[in-house]
CSV table of C-alpha atoms in Angstrom, one decimal:
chain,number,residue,atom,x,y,z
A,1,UNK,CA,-48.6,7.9,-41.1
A,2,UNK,CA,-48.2,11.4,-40.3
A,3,UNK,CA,-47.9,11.4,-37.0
A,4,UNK,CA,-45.6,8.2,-37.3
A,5,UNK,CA,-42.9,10.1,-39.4
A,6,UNK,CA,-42.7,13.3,-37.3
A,7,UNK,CA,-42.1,10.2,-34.3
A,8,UNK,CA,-39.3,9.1,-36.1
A,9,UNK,CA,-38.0,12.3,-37.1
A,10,UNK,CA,-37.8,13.1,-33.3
A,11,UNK,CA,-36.5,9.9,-32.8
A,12,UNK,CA,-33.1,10.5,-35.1
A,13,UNK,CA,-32.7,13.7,-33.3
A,14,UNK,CA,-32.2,12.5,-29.4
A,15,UNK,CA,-30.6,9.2,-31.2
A,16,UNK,CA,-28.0,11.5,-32.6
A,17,UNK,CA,-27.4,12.9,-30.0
A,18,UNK,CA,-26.6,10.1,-28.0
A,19,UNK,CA,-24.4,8.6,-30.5
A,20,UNK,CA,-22.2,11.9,-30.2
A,21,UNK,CA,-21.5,11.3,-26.6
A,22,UNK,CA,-21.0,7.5,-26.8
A,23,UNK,CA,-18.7,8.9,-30.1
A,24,UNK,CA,-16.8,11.4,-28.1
A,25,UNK,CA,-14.7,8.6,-25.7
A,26,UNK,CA,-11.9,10.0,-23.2
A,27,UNK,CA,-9.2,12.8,-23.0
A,28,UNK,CA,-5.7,11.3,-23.4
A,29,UNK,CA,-4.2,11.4,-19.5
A,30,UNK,CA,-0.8,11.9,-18.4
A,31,UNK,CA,1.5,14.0,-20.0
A,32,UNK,CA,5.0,12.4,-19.2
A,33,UNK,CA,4.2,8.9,-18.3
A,34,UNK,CA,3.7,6.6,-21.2
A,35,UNK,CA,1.8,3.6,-20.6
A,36,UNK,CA,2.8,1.8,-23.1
A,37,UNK,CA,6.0,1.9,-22.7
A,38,UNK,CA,6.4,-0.1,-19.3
A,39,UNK,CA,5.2,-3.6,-18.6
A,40,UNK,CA,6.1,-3.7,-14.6
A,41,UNK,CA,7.1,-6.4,-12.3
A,42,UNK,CA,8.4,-7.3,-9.2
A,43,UNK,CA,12.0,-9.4,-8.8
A,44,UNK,CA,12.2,-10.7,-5.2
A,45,UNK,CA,16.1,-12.5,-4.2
A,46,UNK,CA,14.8,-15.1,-0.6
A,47,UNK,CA,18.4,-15.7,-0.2
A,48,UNK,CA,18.4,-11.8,0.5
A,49,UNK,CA,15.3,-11.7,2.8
A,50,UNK,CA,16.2,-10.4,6.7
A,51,UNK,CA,12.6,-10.5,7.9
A,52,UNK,CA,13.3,-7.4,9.2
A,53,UNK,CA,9.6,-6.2,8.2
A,54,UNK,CA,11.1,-2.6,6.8
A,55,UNK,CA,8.5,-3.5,3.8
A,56,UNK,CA,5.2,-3.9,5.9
A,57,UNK,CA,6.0,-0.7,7.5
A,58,UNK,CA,6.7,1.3,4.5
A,59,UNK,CA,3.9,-0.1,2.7
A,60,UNK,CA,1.6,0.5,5.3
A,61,UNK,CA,3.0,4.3,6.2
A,62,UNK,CA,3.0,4.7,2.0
A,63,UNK,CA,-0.6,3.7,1.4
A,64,UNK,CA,-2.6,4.0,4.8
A,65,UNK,CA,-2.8,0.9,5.2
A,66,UNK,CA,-5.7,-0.1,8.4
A,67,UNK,CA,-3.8,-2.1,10.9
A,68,UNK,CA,-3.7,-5.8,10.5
A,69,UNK,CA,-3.9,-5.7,7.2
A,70,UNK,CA,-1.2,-5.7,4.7
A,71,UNK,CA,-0.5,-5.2,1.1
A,72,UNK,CA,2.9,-6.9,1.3
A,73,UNK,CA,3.5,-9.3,4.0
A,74,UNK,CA,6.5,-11.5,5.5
A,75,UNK,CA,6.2,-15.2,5.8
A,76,UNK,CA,8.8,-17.3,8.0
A,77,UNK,CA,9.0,-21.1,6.5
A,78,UNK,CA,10.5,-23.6,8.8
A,79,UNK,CA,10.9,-26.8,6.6
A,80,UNK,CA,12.1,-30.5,7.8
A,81,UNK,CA,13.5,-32.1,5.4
A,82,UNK,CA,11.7,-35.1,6.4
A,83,UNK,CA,8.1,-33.3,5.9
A,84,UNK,CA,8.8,-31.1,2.4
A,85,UNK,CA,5.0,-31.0,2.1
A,86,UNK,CA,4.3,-29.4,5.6
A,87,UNK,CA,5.8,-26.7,6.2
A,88,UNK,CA,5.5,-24.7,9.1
A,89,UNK,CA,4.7,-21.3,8.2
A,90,UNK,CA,4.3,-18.4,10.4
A,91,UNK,CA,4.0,-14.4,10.2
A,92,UNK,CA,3.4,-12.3,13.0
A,93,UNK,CA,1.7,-9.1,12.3
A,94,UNK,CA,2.5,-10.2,8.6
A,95,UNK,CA,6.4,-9.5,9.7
A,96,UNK,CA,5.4,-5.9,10.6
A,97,UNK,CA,7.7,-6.0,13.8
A,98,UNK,CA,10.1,-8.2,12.7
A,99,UNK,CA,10.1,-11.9,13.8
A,100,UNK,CA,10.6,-13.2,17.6
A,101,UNK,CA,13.9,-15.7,17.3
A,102,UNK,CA,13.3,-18.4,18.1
A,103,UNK,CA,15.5,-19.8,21.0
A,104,UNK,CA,18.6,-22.1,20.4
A,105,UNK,CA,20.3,-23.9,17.5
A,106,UNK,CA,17.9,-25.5,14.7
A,107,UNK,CA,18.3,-29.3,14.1
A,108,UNK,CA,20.1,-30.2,11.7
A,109,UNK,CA,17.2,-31.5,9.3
A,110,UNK,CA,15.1,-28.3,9.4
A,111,UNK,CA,16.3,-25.3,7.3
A,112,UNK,CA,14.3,-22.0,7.9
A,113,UNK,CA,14.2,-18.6,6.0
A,114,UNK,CA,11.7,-15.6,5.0
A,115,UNK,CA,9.7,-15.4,1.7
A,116,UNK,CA,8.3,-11.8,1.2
A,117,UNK,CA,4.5,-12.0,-0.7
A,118,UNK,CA,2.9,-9.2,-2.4
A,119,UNK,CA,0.5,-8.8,-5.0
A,120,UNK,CA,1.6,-10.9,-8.3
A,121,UNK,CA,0.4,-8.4,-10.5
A,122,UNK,CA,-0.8,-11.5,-13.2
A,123,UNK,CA,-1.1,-10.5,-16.9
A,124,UNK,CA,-3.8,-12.9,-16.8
A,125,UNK,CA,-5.3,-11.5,-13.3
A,126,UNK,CA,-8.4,-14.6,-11.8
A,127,UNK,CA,-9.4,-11.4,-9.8
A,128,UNK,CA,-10.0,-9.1,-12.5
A,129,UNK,CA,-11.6,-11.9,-14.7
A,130,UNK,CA,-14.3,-12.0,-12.1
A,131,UNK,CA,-15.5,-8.4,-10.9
A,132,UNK,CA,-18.8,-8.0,-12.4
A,133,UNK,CA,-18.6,-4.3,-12.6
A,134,UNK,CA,-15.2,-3.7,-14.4
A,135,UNK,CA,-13.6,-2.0,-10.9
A,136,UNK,CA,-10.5,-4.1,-10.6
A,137,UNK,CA,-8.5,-4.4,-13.7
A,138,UNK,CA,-4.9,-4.9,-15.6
A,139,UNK,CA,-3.5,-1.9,-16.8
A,140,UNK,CA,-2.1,-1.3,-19.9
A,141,UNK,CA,1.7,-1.2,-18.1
A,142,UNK,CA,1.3,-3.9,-16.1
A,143,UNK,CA,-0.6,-3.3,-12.9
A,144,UNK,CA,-3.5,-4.3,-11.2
A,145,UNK,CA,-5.6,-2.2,-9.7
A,146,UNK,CA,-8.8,-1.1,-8.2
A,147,UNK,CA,-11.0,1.8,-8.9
A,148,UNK,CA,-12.5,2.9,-5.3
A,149,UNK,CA,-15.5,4.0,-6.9
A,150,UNK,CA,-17.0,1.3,-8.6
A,151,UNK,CA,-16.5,-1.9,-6.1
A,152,UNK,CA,-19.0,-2.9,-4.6
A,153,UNK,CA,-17.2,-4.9,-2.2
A,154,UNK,CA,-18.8,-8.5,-3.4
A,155,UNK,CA,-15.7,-9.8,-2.3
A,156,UNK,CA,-15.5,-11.6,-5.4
A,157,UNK,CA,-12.2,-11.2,-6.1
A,158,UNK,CA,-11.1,-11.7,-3.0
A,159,UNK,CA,-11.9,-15.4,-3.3
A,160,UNK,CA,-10.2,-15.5,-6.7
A,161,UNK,CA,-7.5,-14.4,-5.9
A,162,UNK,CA,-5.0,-17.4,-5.3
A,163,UNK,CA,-1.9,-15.4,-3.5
A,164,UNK,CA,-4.2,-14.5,-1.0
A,165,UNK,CA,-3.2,-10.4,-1.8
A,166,UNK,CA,-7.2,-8.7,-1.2
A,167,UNK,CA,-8.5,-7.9,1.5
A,168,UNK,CA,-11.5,-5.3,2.0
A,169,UNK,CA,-11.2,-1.6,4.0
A,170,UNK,CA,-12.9,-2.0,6.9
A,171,UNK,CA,-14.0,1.6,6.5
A,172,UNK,CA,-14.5,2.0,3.1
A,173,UNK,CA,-15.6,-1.0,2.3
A,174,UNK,CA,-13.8,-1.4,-0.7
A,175,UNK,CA,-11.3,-4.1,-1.9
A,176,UNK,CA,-8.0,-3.4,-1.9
A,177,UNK,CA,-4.6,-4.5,-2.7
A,178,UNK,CA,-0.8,-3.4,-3.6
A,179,UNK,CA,-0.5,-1.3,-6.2
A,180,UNK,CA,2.8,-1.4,-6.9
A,181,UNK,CA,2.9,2.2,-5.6
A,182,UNK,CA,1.6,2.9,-8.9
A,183,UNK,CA,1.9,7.1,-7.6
A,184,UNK,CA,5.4,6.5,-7.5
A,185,UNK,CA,6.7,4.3,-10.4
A,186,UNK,CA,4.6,6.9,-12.9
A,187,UNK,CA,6.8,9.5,-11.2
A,188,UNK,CA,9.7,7.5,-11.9
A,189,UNK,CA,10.6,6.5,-8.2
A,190,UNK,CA,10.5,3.4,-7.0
A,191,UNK,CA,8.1,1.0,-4.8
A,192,UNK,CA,7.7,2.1,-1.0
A,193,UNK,CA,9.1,-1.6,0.0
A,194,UNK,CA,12.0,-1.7,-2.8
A,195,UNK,CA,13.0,2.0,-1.3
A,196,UNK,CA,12.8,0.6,2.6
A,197,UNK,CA,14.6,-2.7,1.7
A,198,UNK,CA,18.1,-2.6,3.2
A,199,UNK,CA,19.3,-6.2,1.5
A,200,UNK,CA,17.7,-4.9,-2.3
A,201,UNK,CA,16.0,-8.4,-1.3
A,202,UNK,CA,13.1,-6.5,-3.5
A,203,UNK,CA,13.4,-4.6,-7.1
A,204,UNK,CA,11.3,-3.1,-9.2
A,205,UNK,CA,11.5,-4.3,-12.7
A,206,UNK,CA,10.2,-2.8,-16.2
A,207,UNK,CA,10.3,-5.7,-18.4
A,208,UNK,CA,9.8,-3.5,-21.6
A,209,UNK,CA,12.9,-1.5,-20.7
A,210,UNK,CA,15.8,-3.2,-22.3
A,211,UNK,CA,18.3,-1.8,-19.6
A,212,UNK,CA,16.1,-2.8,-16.8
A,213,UNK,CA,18.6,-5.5,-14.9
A,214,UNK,CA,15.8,-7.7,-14.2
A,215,UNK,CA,17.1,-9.4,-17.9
A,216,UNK,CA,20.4,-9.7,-16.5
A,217,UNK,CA,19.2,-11.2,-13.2
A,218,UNK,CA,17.2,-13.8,-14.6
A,219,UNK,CA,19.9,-14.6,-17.3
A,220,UNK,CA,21.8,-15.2,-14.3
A,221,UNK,CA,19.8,-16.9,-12.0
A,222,UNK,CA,16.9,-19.3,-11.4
A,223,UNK,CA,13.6,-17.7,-10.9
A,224,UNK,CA,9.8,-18.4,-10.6
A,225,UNK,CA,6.8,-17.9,-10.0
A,226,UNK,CA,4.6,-18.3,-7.2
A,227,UNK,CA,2.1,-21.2,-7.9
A,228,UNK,CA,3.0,-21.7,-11.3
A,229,UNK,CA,0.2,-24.2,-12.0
A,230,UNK,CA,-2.6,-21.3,-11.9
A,231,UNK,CA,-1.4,-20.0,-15.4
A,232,UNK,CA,-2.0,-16.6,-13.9
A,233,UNK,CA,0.7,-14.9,-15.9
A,234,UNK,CA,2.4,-14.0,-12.2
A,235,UNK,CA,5.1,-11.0,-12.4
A,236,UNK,CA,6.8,-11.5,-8.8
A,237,UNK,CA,9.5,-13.3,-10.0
A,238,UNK,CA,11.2,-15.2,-6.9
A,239,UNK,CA,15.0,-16.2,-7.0
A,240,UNK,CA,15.9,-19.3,-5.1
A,241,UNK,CA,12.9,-20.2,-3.8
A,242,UNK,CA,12.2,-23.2,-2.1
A,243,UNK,CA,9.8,-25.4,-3.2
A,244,UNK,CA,8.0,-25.8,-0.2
A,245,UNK,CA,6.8,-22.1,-0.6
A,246,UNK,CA,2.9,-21.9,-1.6
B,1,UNK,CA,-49.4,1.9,-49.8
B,2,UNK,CA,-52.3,-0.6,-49.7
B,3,UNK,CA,-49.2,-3.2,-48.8
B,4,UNK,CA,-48.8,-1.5,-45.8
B,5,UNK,CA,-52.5,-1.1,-45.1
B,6,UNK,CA,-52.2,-3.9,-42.6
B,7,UNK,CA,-48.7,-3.4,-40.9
B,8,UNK,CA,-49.5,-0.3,-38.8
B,9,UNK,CA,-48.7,-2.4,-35.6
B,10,UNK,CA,-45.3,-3.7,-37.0
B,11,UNK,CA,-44.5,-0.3,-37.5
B,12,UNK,CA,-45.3,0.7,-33.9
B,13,UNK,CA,-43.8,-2.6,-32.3
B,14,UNK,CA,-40.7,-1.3,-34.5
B,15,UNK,CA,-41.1,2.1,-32.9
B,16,UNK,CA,-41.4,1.3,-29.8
B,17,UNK,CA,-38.3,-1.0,-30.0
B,18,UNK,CA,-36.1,2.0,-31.0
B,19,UNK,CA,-37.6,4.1,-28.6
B,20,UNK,CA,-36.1,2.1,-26.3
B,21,UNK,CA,-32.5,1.5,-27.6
B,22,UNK,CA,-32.8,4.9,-27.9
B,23,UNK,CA,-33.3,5.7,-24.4
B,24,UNK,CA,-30.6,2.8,-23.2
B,25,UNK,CA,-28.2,4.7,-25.8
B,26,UNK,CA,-29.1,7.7,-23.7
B,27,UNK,CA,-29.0,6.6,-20.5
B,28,UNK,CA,-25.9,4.9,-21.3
B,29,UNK,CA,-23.9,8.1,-22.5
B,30,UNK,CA,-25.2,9.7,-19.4
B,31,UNK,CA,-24.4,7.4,-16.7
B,32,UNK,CA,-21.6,5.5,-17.7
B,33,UNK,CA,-18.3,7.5,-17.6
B,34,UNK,CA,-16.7,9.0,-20.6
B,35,UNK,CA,-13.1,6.8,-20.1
B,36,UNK,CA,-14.8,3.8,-19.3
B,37,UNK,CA,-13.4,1.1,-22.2
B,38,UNK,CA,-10.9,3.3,-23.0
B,39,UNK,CA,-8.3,0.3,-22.2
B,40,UNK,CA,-10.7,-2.2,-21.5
B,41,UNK,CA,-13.9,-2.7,-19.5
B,42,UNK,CA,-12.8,-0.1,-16.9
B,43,UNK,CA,-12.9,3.4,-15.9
B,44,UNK,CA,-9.2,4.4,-17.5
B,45,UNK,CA,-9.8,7.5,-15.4
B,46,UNK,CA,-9.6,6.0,-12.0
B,47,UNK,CA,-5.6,5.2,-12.9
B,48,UNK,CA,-4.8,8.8,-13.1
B,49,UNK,CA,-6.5,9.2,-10.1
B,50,UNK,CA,-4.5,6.4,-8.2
B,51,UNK,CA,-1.3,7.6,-10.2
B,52,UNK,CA,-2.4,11.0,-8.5
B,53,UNK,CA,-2.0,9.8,-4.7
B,54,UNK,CA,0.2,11.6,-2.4
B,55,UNK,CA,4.0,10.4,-2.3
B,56,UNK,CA,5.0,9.5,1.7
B,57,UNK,CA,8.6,8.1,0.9
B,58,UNK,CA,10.9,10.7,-1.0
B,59,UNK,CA,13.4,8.5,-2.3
B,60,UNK,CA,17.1,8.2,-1.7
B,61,UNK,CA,17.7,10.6,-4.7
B,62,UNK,CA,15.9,13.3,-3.1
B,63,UNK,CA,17.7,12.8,0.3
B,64,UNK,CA,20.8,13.0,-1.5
B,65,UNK,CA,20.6,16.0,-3.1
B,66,UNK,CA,20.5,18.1,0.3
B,67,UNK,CA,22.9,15.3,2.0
B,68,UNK,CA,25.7,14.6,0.1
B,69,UNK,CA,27.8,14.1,3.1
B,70,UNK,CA,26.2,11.7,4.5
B,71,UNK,CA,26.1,9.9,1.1
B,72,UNK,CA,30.0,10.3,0.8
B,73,UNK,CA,30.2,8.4,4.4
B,74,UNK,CA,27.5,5.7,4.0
B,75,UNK,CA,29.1,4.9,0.1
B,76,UNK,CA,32.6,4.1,1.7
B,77,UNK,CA,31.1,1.3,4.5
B,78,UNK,CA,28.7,-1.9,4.6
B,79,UNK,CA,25.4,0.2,4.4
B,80,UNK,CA,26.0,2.0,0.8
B,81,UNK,CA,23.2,-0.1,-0.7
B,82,UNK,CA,20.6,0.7,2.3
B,83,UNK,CA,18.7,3.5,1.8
B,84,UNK,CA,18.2,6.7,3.5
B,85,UNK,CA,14.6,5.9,4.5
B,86,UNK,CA,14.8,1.9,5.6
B,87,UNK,CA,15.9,3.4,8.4
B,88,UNK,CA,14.7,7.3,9.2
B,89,UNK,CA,11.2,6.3,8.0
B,90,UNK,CA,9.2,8.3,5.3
B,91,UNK,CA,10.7,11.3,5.1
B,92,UNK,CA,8.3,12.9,1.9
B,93,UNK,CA,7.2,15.6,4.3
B,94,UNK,CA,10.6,16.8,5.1
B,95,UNK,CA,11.2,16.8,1.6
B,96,UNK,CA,8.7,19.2,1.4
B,97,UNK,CA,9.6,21.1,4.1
B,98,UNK,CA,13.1,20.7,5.7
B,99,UNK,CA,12.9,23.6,7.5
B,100,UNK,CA,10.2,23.3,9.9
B,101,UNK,CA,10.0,19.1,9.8
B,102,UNK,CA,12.6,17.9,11.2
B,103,UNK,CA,13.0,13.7,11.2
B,104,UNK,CA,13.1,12.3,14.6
B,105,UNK,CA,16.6,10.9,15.7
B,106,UNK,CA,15.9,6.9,15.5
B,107,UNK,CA,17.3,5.1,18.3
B,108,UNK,CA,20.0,2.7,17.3
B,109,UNK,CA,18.9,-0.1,20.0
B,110,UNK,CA,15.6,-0.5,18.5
B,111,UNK,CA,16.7,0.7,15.0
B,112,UNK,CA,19.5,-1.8,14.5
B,113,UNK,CA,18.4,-4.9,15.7
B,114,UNK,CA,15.1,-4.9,13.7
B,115,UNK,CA,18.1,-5.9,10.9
B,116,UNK,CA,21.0,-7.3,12.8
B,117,UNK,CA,19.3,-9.4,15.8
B,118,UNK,CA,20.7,-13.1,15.5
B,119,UNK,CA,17.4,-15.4,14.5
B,120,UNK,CA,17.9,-18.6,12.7
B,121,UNK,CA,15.6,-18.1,9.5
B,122,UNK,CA,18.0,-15.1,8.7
B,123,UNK,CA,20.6,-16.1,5.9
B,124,UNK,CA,23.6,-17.4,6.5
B,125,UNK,CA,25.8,-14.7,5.1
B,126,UNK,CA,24.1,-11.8,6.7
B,127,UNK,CA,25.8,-10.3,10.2
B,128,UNK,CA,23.8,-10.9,13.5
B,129,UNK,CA,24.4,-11.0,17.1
B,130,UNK,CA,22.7,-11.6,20.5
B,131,UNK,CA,21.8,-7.8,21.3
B,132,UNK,CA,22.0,-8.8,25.1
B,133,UNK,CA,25.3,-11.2,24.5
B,134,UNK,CA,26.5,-8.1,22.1
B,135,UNK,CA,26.1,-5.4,24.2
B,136,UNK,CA,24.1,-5.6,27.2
B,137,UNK,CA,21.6,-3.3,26.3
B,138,UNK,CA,23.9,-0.2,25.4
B,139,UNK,CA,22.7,2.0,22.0
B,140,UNK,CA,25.0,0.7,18.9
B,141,UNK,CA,26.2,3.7,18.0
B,142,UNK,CA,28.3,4.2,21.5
B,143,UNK,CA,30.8,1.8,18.8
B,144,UNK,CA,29.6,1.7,15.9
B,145,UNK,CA,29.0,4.5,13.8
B,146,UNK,CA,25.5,3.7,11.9
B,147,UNK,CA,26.4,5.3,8.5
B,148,UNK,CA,29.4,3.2,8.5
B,149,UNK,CA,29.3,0.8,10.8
B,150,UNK,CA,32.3,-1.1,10.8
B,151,UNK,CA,34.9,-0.5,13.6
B,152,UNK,CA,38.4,-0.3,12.8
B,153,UNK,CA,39.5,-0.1,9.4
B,154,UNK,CA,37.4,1.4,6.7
B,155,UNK,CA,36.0,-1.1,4.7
């Protein structure tokens, strides 16, 4: 009995020890930028869309992005009127260098136009839902992101993900994904592609700001989401989109 | 005491057992990071380090500041809502440094018909031409002026 009580006594020492350090928790980060005081999104206007690819290449040149993949992508829909369900859909270097024009007049049943894709940023995320070791994850304003230095690149995600927006780094072996620039919007700039966009076909939107005009925009016009269906909780918001887009 | 007389192995099954929550306390407080579940089941550290990337794009704002006159020009014609870098590129490192980085010039063949080439997905309401049909392969800005691009009267 002895013995078993100068054990224990031991025992409560390194236990107390450890229950400081699980106690203690994290520092408080960022001085200026709140996170709860943003919820972002992304308001994309197809009517507006050029193809010009000025968002591919400022993504890419923002966030060193590995060539031929892409963050933010282009896609040109050619759509017949007879075969809604089939579209043609095609995106060359995903719209990096533009798009070759295609030669003549289009018939008079086919209507074509450009539908920029990003990452969603869902508020309820099938890609974070499945990372088994917590590196991909919602934050509190909005975002989804991924922390470099806990995937494992299982790729798990990556098959979740139903906008096709993952990929893994050939180099680091990592998945990755837009960020929304999150380095700039916490510095209170904008996106790399909203900034390149010549038409404003792309904005930046803080739902939680009440003077954001994202409110005003979609008082105004008709917007949706990509694959509605998924009850992901999407936040690229797309004005006049076709329904043949998937 | 004679009730425990028999219960010496409970006792050390029950101390072994909180040896080893013990130790997975431990281990746990050692290996897994102090912001981790901060926000959720995450490391809420890796967003400050994402937040702390380098900025490539300066932003229109900061171009402005130096080049007001060129904001004064581009605010009167067609291209007041395009901004400084959709068409010079990222410019963050000139921010940093105008002095000794200096943007390249872009060249107005390439440069303008990325936007303004004639394809038939663009929308209707945007301008586009046939850069060959247009003009045979000579740089825009021998007409137009790229700021403010319209010839003729200012609009």
């Amino acid at each position: 009995m002895n013995m078993n009580r100068r054990f224990f006594i031991t025992l409560t020492g390194a236990a107390a020890v450890a229950w400081e350090s699980v106690l203690a928790g994290a520092p408080e980060a960022s001085p200026n930028y709140k996170v709860a005081d943003h919820w972002w999104a992304m308001l994309i206007d197809v009517d507006k869309c050029i193809g010009c690819g000025n968002c591919v290449r400022a993504c890419a040149a923002e966030n060193n992005v590995p060539e031929g993949f892409f963050r933010t992508w282009v896609e040109r829909y050619q759509v017949d009127d007879q075969h809604m369900e089939e579209p043609i859909v095609d995106s060359p270097n995903g719209g990096r260098d533009g798009f070759p024009a295609r030669p003549g007049t289009l018939p008079a049943s086919v209507k074509e136009f450009f539908v920029p894709k990003l990452c969603n940023h869902c508020a309820d995320s099938p890609c974070t839902q499945v990372c088994p070791v917590g590196a991909t994850f919602t934050t509190p304003d909005g975002v989804v992101l991924v922390d470099e230095k806990y995937c494992l690149g299982c790729r798990y995600c990556i098959q979740a993900c139903p906008y096709g927006c993952r990929f893994i780094h050939p180099e680091k072996n990592v998945a990755q994904k837009c960020t929304l620039c999150y380095h700039r919007i916490t510095k209170g700039l904008t996106t790399a592609c909203c900034e390149a966009c010549p038409t404003s076909s792309r904005m930046l939107a803080d739902l939680k700001n009440p003077n954001d005009p994202i409110h005003e925009f979609m008082k105004k016009h008709s917007v949706q989401v990509l694959k509605p269906q998924m009850a992901t909780g999407a936040k690229a918001f797309y004005a006049n989109l076709d329904g043949a887009v998937r | 005491m004679n009730r425990f007389k028999d219960a010496e192995h409970l006792v050390r099954v029950a101390g072994v057992f909180l040896l080893g929550i013990t130790l997975f306390l431990c281990f746990r407080a050692w290996f897994v990071p102090k912001s981790f579940g901060q926000y959720g089941h995450y490391r809420a550290d890796s967003i400050t380090e994402i937040a702390a990337l380098p900025v490539i794009h300066a932003g229109h704002e900061t171009c402005e500041t130096c080049h007001a006159d060129v904001l004064e020009i581009k605010k009167a014609g067609k291209h007041a809502g395009v901004n400084c870098e959709a068409c010079h590129g990222p410019q963050g490192k000139h921010a940093e440094d105008p002095s000794s980085i200096k943007p390249a010039l872009p060249d107005t063949a390439v440069l303008c018909a990325r936007c303004h080439e004639a394809n038939t997905a663009k929308p209707k309401w945007f301008p586009a031409v046939v850069s060959a049909e247009h003009s045979q392969g000579l740089p825009c800005n021998t007409c137009h002026t790229p700021h403010s691009p319209h010839i003729g009267d200012k609009k």
